[in-house]
Each structure stands twice: as structure tokens, then as C-alpha cells.
Coordinates of C-alpha atoms in Angstrom, one line a residue:
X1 CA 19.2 23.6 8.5
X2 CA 19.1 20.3 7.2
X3 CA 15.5 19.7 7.0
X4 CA 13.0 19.1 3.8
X5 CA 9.7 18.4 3.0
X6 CA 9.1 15.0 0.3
X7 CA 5.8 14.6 -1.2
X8 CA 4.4 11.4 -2.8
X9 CA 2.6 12.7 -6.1
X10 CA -0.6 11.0 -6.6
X11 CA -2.8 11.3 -4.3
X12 CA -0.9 13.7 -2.3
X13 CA -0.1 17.0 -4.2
X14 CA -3.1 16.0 -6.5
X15 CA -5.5 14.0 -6.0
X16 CA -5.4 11.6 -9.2
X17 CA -6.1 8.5 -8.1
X18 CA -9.6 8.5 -9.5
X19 CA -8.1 9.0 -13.1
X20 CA -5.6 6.4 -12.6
X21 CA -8.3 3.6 -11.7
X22 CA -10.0 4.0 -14.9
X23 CA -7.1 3.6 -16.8
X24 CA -6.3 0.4 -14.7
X25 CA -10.0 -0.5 -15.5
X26 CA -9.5 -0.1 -19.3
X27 CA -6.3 -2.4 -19.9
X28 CA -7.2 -5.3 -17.4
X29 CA -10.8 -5.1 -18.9
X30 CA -9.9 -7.1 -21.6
X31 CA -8.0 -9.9 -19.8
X32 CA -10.9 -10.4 -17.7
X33 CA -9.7 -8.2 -14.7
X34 CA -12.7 -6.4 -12.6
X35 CA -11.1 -4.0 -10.8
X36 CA -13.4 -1.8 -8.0
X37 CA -12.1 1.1 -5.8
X38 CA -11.4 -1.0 -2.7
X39 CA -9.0 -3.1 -4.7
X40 CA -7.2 -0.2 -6.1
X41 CA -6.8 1.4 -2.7
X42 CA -5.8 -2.0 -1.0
X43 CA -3.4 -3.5 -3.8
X44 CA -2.7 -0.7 -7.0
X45 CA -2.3 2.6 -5.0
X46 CA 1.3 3.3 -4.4
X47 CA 2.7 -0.5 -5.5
X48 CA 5.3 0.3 -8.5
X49 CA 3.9 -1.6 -12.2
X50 CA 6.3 -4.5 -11.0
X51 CA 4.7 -5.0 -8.2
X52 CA 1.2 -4.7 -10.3
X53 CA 2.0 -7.0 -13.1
X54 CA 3.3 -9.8 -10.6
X55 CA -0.3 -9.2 -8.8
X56 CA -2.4 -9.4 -11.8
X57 CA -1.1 -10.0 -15.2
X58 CA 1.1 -13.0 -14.1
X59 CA -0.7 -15.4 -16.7
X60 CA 1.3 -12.3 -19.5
X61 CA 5.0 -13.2 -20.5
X62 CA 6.8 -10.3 -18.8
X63 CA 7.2 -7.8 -21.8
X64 CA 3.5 -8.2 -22.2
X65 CA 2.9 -7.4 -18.8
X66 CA 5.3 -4.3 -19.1
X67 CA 3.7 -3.1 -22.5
X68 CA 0.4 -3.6 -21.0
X69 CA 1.1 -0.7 -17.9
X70 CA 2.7 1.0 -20.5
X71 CA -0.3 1.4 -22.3
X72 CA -2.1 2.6 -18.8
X73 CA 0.5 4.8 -18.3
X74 CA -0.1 6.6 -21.6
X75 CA -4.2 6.5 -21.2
X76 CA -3.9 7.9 -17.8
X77 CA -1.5 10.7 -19.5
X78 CA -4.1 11.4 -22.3
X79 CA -6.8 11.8 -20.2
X80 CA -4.9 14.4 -17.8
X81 CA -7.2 17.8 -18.0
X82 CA -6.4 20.8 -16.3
X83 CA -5.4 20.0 -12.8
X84 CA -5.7 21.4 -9.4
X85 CA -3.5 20.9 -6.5
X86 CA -4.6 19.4 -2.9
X87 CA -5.9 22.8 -1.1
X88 CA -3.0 24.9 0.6
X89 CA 0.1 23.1 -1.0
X90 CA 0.9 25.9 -3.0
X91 CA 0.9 27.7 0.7
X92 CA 3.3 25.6 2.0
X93 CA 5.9 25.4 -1.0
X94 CA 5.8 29.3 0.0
X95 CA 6.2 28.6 3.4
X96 CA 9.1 26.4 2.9
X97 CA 10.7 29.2 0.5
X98 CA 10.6 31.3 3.9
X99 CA 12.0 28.6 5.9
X100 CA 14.3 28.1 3.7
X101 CA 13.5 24.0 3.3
X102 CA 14.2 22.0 0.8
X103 CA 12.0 19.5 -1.0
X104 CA 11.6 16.5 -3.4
X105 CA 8.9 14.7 -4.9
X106 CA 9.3 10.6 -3.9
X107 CA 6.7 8.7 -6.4
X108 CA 6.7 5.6 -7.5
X109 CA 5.0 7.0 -11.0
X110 CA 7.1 7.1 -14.4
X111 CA 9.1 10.3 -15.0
X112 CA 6.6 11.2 -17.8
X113 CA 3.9 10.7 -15.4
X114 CA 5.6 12.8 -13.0
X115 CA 6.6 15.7 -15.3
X116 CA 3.7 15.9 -17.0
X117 CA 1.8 16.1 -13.3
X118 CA 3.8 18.4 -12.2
X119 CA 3.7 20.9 -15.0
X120 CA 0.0 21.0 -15.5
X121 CA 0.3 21.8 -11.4
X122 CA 2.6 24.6 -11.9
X123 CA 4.8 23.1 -9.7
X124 CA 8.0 22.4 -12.3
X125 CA 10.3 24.9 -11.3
X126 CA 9.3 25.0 -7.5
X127 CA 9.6 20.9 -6.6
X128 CA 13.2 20.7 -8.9
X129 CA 14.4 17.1 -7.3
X130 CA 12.1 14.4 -8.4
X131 CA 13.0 10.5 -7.1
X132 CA 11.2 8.3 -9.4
X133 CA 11.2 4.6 -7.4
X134 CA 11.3 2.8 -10.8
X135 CA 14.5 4.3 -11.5
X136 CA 16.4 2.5 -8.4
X137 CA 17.0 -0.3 -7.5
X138 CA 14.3 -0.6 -4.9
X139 CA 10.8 1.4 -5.5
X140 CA 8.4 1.9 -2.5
X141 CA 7.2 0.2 -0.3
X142 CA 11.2 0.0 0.6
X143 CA 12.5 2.8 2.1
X144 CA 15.3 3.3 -0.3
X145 CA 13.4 6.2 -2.2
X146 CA 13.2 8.3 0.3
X147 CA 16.7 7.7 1.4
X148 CA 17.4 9.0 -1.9
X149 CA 16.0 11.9 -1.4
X150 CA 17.2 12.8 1.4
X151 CA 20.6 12.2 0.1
X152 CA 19.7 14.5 -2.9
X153 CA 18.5 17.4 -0.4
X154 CA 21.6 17.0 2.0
X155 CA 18.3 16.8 4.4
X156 CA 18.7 14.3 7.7
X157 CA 15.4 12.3 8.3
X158 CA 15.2 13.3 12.2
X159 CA 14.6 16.9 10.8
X160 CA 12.4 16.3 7.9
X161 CA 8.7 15.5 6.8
X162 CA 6.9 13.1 4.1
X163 CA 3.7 12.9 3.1
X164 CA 1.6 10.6 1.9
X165 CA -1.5 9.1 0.7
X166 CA -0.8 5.1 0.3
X167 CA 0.2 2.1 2.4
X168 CA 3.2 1.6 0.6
X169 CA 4.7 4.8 0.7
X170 CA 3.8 5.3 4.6
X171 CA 6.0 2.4 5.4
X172 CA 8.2 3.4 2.7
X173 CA 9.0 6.9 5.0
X174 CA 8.6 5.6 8.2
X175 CA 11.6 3.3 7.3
X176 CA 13.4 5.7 6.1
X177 CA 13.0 7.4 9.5
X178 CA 10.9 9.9 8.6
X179 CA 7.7 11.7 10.5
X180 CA 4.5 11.0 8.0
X181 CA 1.2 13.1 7.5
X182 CA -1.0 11.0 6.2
X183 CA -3.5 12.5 3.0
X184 CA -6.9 11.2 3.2
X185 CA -7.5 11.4 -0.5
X186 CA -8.4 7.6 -0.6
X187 CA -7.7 6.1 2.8
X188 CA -8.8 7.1 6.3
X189 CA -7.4 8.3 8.9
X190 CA -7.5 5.6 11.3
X191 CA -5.5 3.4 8.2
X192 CA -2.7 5.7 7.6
X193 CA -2.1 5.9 11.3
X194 CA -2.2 2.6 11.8
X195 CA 0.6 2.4 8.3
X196 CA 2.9 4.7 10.4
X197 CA 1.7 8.1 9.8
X198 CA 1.9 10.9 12.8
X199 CA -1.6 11.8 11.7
X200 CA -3.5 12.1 8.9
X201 CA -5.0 15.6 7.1
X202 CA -7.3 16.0 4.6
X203 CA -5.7 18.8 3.1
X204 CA -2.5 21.1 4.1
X205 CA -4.1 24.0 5.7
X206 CA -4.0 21.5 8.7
X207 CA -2.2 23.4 11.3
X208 CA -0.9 20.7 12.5
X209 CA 1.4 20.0 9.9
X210 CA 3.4 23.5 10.8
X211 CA 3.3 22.6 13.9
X212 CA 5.0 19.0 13.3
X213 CA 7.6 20.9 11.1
X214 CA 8.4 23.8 13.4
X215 CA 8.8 20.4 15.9
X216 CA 11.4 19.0 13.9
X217 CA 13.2 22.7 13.2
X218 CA 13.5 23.5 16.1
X219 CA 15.2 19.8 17.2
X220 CA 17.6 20.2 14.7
X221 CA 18.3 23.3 15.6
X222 CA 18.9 22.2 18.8
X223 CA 21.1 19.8 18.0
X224 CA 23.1 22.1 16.4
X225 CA 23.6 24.6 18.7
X226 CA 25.1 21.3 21.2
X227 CA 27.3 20.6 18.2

């Protein structure tokens, strides 16, 4: 079956974003930058540093602007306490195990974000393909991410799922051709859906999300069967 299941990171697997607006806070603070939780979920949440900088630290020569979210990135990392996981996803990485799906994290977050995330989760060994958007040539809001990963996972987009918390990355999946669950860590409903999400879920117990993913099983299956 060539079907997987990509999650964004932040926001979506954990919910970090919190964390990740104070270090924001912290290193545009001194350039004079006031930076409230309706900004961050409008402009910051999702967008890759580029992206960022161009937004806010313009007035910066660029490898000030890249030491600068540099310096965020390494605050938000040294703040990182233990972590917990959005309710049920360790229940649906043990799902997929018995589905036999593949999966991927899509983020636009550094690698060393990423891994470090990842391993305070417990979720290392179990999420093994990781697509970092500043890495390529393209990050999210462009779909080429997720095209990655599916590429990686030898998944096809009809059959597969993303999920995500940010505006960016719903568009980002929906281009890719994906199906989207919306996470309503920061956003609502009503905004994901509007972004291109199926539906949106607070959390992943939300039966509706096996029952999109059966859905998409059981078209590829069909398809194969015709083949």
C-alpha cells in the first residue's frame, strides 16, 4: 500500500508554539519588535527564518538577520523541558505500525530543532524520515516538502494524510495533493478549513481521522485491485 501519514512538528505532534513566541519575543525585543500571539499565529507560525527575516528584520544586513534566528533557534532549544506529545499520537504511530503505513515528519524547523523535539518526544526511532524545508530548495508554504516526502516514503498523495497546525503548511499539503487534518493548537477550526484542511481536530483521538485514512486505504486499494 502506498499510503503514509506526514506530520508538521510544531504545533502538531507537540504543541510548542508557545515556547517558540518567547524566543521570538526575546531577539526582536531589542530591535524594537513587539511581537503578540495574533502576529505569531498570522505571520511567524509555519513561515521558514527566510521568510521571517525578510518580514521583520529587513533593516539587518542578511547575515545579521540569519545570526539573529540563529540565536532564537538556540534559546528556544535551551528552554526545551520535558515534553509531551499532542494526546493520542503515540496511538496512531501504533496504529500505523498495524496498517503497515509509513510516515515522515514535513517541518519547516532546523534539523537540530527537529531532532532534539523529537527525541525528548520519544519519537526518534518511530518517525525515521524527517524533511526539513530549509534544506530544499523550496520550504513551506510551497508544496515541494511534502513532495519530498512522499518521494522518500514511495507513498502517492491520493492515498496519504498530513497534518497540520499552520496556514503555510495547510496550503503547503493541499498542493501537494494531499488530504489535511487541521490541529487546532493555535488556529481554529473554521481557519484551517478555510486554508484547505478536510477538518480540523483538536487532538488525534478524533475518530474522524481513521476514518479519513481507512477512506483513502481503501481507494488505493481499489485502484489496485483494477490495476
Amino acid at each position: 500500500m502506498k499510503a503514509a501519514l506526514l506530520f508538521d512538528l510544531d504545533g502538531t505532534l507537540v504543541d510548542s508554539d508557545a515556547e517558540h513566541l518567547i524566543a521570538f519575543q526575546r531577539v526582536f525585543a531589542p530591535h524594537g519588535i513587539a511581537l503578540d500571539r495574533s502576529e505569531y499565529a498570522a505571520n511567524i507560525m509555519g513561515a521558514p527564518n527566510e521568510m521571517i527575516a525578510r518580514r521583520y528584520l529587513s533593516h539587518l544586513p542578511p547575515h545579521q538577520q540569519a545570526a539573529t534566528l540563529d540565536v532564537k533557534e538556540a534559546a528556544y532549544r535551551d528552554a526545551l523541558g520535558e515534553l509531551e506529545p499532542i494526546v493520542g499520537a503515540l496511538a496512531l504511530l501504533d496504529y500505523a505500525d498495524r496498517r503497515g503505513l509509513k510516515r515522515a515528519v514535513v517541518t519547516n524547523a532546523p534539523r537540530a530543532n527537529a531532532e532534539k523535539v523529537l527525541a525528548a518526544l520519544g519519537f526518534g526511532q518511530r518517525l525515521p524520515i524527517l524533511v526539513i524545508g530549509g534544506e530544499l530548495q523550496r520550504s513551506k508554504p510551497d508544496p515541494l516538502p511534502y513532495l519530498t516526502a512522499l518521494e522518500r516514503t514511495g507513498a502517492l498523495a491520493a492515498h496519504s494524510l498530513a497534518f497540520e497546525d499552520s496556514l503555510s503548511g495547510v496550503r503547503a499539503a493541499t498542493a501537494a495533493g494531499l488530504a489535511v487534518v487541521g490541529m487546532t493548537t493555535t488556529l481554529d477550526s473554521r481557519t484551517l478549513i478555510e486554508a484547505g484542511a478536510r477538518f480540523a481536530a483538536s487532538n488525534f483521538t478524533d475518530p474522524r481521522i481513521f476514518e479519513l485514512i481507512e477512506t483513502r486505504l481503501s481507494s488505493g486499494a481499489e485502484e489496485g485491485a483494477k490495476a
